[in-house]
PDB file of C-alpha atoms and ligand atoms in Angstrom:
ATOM      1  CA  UNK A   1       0.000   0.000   0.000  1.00  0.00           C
ATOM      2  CA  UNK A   2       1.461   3.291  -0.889  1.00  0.00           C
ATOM      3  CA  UNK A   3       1.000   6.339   1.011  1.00  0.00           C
ATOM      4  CA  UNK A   4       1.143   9.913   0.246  1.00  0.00           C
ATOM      5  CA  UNK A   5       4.148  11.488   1.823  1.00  0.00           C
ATOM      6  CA  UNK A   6       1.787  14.516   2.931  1.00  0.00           C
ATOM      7  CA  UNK A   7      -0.170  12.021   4.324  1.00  0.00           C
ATOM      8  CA  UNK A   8       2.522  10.636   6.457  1.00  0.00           C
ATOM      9  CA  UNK A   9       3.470  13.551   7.995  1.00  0.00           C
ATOM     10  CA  UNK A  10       0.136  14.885   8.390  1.00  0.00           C
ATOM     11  CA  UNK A  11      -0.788  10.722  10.450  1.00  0.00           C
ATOM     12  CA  UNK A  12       2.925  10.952  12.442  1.00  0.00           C
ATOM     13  CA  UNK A  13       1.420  14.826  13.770  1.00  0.00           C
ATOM     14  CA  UNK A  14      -2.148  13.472  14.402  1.00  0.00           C
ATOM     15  CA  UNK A  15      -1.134  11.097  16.395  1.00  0.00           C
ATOM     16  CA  UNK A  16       1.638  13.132  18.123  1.00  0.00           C
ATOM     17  CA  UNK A  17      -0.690  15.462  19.174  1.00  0.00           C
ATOM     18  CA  UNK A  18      -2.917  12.771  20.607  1.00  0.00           C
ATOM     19  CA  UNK A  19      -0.294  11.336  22.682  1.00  0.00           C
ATOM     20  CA  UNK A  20       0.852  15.220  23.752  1.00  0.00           C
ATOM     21  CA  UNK A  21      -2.870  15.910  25.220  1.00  0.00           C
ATOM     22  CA  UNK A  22      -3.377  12.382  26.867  1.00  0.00           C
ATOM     23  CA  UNK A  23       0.024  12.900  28.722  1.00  0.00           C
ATOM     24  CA  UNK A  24      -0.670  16.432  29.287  1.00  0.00           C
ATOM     25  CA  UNK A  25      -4.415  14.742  30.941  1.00  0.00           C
ATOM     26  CA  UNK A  26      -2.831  12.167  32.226  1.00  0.00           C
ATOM     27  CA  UNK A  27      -0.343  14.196  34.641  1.00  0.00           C
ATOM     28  CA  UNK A  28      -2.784  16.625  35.842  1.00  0.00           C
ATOM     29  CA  UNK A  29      -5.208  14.039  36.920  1.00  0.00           C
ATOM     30  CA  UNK A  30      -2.668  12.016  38.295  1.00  0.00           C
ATOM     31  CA  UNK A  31       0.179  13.581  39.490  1.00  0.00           C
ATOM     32  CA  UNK A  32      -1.273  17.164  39.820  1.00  0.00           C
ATOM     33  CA  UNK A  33      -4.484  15.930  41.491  1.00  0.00           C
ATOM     34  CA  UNK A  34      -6.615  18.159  39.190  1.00  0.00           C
ATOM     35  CA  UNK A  35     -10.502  17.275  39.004  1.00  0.00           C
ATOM     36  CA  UNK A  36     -13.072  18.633  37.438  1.00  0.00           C
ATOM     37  CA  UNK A  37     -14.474  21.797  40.291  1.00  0.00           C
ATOM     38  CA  UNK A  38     -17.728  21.481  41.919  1.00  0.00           C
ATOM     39  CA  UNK A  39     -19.225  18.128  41.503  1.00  0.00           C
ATOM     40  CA  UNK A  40     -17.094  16.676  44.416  1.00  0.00           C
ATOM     41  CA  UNK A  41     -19.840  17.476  47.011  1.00  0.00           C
ATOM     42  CA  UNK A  42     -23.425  16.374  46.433  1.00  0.00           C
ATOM     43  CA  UNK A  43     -26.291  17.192  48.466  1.00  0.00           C
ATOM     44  CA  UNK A  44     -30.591  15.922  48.504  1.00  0.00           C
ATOM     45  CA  UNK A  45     -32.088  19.313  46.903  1.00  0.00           C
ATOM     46  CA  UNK A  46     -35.326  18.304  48.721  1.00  0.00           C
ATOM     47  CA  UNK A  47     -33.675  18.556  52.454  1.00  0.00           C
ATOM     48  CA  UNK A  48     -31.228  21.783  51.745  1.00  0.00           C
ATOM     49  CA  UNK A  49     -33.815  23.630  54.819  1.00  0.00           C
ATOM     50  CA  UNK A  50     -32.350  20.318  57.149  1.00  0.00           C
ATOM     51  CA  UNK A  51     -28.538  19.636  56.120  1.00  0.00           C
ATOM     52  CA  UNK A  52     -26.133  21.445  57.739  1.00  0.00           C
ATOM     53  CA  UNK A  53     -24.813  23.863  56.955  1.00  0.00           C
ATOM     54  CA  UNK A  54     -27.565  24.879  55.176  1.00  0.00           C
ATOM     55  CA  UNK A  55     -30.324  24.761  57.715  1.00  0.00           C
ATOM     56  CA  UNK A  56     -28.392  27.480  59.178  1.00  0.00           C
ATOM     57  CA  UNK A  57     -27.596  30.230  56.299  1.00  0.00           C
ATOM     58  CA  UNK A  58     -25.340  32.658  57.055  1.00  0.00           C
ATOM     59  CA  UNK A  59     -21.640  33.486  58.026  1.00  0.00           C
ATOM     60  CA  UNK A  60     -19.806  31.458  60.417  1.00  0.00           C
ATOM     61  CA  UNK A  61     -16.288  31.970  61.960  1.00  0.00           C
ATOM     62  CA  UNK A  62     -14.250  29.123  61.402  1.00  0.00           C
ATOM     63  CA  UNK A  63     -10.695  30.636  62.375  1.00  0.00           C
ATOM     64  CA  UNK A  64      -8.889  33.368  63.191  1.00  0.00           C
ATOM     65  CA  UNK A  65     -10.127  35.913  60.561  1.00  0.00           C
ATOM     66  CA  UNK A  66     -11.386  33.117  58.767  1.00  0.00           C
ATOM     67  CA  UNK A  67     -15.371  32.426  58.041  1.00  0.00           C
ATOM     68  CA  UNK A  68     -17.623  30.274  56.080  1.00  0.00           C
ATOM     69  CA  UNK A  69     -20.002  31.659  54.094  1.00  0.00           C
ATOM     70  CA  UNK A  70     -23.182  29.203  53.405  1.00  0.00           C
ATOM     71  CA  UNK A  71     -25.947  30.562  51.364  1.00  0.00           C
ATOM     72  CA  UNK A  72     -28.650  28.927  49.613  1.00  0.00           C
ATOM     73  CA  UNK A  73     -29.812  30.044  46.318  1.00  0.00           C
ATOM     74  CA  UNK A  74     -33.892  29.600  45.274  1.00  0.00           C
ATOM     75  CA  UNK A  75     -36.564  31.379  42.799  1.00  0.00           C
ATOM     76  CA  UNK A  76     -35.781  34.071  43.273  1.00  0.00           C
ATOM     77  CA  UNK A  77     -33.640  35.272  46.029  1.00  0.00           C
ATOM     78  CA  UNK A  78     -30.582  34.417  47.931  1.00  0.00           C
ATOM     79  CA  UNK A  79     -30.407  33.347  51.357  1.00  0.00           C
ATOM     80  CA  UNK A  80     -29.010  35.408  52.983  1.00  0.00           C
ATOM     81  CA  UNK A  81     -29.372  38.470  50.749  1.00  0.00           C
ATOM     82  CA  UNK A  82     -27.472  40.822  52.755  1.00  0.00           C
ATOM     83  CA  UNK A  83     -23.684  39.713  54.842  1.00  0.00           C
ATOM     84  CA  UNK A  84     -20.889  42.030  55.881  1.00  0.00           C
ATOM     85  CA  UNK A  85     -17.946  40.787  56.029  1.00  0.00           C
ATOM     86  CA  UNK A  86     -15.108  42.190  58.017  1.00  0.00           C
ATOM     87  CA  UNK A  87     -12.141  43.779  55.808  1.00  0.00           C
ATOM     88  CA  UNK A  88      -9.096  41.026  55.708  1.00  0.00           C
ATOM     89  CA  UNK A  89     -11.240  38.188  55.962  1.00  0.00           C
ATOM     90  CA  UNK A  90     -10.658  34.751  54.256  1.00  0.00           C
ATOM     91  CA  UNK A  91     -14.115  33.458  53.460  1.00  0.00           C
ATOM     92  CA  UNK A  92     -15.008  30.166  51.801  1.00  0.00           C
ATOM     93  CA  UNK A  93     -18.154  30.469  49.732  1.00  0.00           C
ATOM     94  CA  UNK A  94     -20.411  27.254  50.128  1.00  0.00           C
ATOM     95  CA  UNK A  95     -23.564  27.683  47.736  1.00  0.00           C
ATOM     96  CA  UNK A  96     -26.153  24.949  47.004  1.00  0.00           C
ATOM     97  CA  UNK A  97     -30.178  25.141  45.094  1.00  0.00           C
ATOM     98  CA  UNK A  98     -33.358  24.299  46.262  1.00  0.00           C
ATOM     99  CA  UNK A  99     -34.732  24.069  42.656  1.00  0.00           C
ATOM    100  CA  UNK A 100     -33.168  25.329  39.600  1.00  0.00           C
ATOM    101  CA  UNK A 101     -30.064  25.921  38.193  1.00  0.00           C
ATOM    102  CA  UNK A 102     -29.110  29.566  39.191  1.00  0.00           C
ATOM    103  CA  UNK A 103     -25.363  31.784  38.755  1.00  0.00           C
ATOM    104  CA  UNK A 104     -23.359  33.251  41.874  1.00  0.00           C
ATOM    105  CA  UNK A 105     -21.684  36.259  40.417  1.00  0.00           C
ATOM    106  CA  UNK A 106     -20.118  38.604  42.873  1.00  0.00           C
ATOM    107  CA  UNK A 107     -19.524  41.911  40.900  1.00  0.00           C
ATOM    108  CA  UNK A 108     -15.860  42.979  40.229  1.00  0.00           C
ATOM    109  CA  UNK A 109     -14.496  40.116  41.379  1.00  0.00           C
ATOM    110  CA  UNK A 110     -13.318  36.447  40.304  1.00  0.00           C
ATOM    111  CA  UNK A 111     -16.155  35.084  41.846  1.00  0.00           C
ATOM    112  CA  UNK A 112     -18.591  33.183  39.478  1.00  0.00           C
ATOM    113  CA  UNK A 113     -20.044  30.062  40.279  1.00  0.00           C
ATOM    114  CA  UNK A 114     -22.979  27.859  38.628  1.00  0.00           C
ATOM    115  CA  UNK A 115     -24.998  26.690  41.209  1.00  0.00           C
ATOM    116  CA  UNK A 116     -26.892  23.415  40.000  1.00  0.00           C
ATOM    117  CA  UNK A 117     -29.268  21.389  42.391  1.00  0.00           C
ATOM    118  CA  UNK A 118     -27.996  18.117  44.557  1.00  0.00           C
ATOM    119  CA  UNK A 119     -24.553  20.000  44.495  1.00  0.00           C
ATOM    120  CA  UNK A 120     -22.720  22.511  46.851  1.00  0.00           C
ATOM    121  CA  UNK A 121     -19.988  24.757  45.091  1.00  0.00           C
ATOM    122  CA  UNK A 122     -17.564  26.322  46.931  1.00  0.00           C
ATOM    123  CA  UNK A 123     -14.928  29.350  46.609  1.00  0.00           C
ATOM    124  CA  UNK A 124     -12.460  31.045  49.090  1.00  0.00           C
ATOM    125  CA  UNK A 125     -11.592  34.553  48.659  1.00  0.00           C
ATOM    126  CA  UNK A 126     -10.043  37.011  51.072  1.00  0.00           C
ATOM    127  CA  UNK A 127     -11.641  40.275  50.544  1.00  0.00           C
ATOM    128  CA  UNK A 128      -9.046  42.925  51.066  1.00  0.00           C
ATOM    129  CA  UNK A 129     -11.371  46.252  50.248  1.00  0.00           C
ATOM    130  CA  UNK A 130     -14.346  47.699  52.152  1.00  0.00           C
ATOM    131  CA  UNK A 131     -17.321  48.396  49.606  1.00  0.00           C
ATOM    132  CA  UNK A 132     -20.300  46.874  48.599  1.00  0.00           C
ATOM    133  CA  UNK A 133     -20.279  44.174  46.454  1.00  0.00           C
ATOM    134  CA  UNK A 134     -23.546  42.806  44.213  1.00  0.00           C
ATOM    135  CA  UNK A 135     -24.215  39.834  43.771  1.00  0.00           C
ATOM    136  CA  UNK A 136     -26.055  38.694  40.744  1.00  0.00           C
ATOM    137  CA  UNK A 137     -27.921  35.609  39.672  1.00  0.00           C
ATOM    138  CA  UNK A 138     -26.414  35.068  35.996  1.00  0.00           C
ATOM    139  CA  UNK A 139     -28.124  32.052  34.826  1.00  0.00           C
ATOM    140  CA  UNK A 140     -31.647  32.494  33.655  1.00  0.00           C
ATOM    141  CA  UNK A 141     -33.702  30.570  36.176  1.00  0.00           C
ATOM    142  CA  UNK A 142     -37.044  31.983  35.961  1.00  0.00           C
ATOM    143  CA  UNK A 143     -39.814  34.978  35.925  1.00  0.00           C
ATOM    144  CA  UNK A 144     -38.218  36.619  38.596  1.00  0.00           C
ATOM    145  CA  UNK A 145     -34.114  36.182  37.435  1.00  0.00           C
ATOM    146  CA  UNK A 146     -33.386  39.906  36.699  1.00  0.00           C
ATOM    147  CA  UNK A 147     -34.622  40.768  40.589  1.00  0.00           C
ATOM    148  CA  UNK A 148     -32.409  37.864  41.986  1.00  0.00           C
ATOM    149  CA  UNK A 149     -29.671  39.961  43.559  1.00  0.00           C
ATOM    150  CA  UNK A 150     -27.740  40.512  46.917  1.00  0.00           C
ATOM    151  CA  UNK A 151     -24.946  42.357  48.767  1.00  0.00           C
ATOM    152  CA  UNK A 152     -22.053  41.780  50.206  1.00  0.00           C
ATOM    153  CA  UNK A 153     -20.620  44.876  52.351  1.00  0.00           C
ATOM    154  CA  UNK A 154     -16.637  44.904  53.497  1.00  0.00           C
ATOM    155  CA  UNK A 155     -16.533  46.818  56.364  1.00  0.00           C
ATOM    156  CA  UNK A 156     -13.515  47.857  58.646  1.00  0.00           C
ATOM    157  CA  UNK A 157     -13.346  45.192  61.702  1.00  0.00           C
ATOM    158  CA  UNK A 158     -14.418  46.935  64.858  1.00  0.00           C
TER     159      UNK A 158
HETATM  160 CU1  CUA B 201     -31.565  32.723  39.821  1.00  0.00          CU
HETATM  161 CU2  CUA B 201     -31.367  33.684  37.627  1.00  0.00          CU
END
């Protein structure tokens, strides 16, 4: 069988490449320990009101300077809508859904997480400014979507 010499070269790269991406997979999954975000922690959508943390919304100290942040997302409000959070803090983000899938978007800043029912997604920032911050609701969930909003407010420890 006779093949091309183009063709040749263009197999030896196609399959180069292959081999380049499955070790480039292969050795952040394995020896990097990267996983896909988010769908490590699972949770019954029906009984967010009774699992902890969630029966309990709201921000929790967990350390020195450092807090938890659990709020529960539903049509079409966040719970709770309003935190303050002292300036300096570290604060882990833990968001679930009681029905649909809804979007955790804190204004001017990296935060931006899908938040999809049966799972909790989480994110730790350390907010260094006082301000207020908005959070939006950037997946279209409903009727109500465009009012879905809250506020975070940085203020200066007392
Ligand atoms: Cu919740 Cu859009």
């Amino acid at each position: 069988m006779h093949i091309h010499k183009y063709e040749k070269i263009w197999l030896v790269f196609g399959i180069g490449c292959l081999f380049v991406f499955l070790t480039i997979i292969g050795v952040s999954a394995f020896a990097k320990g990267n996983q896909p975000p988010s769908c490590l922690t699972t949770i019954d959508p029906e009984k967010v009101d009774q699992t902890p943390p969630f029966n309990k919304p709201g921000l929790v100290k967990t350390g020195d300077n450092e807090y938890q942040l659990n709020i529960v997302a539903s049509a079409f409000a966040f719970t709770p809508a309003q935190v303050e959070i002292p300036k300096g803090a570290k604060v882990t983000i833990n968001i679930t859904t009681k029905d649909v899938i809804h979007g955790f978007e804190v204004a001017g800043t990296n935060i931006n997480m899908m938040v999809e029912p049966g799972y909790v997604n989480s994110f730790t920032k350390t907010f260094d400014k006082t301000g207020e911050y908005t959070i939006v609701c950037n997946e279209y969930c409903g009727a109500g979507h465009h009012m879905m909003t809250g506020r975070i407010k940085v203020v200066d420890k007392q």
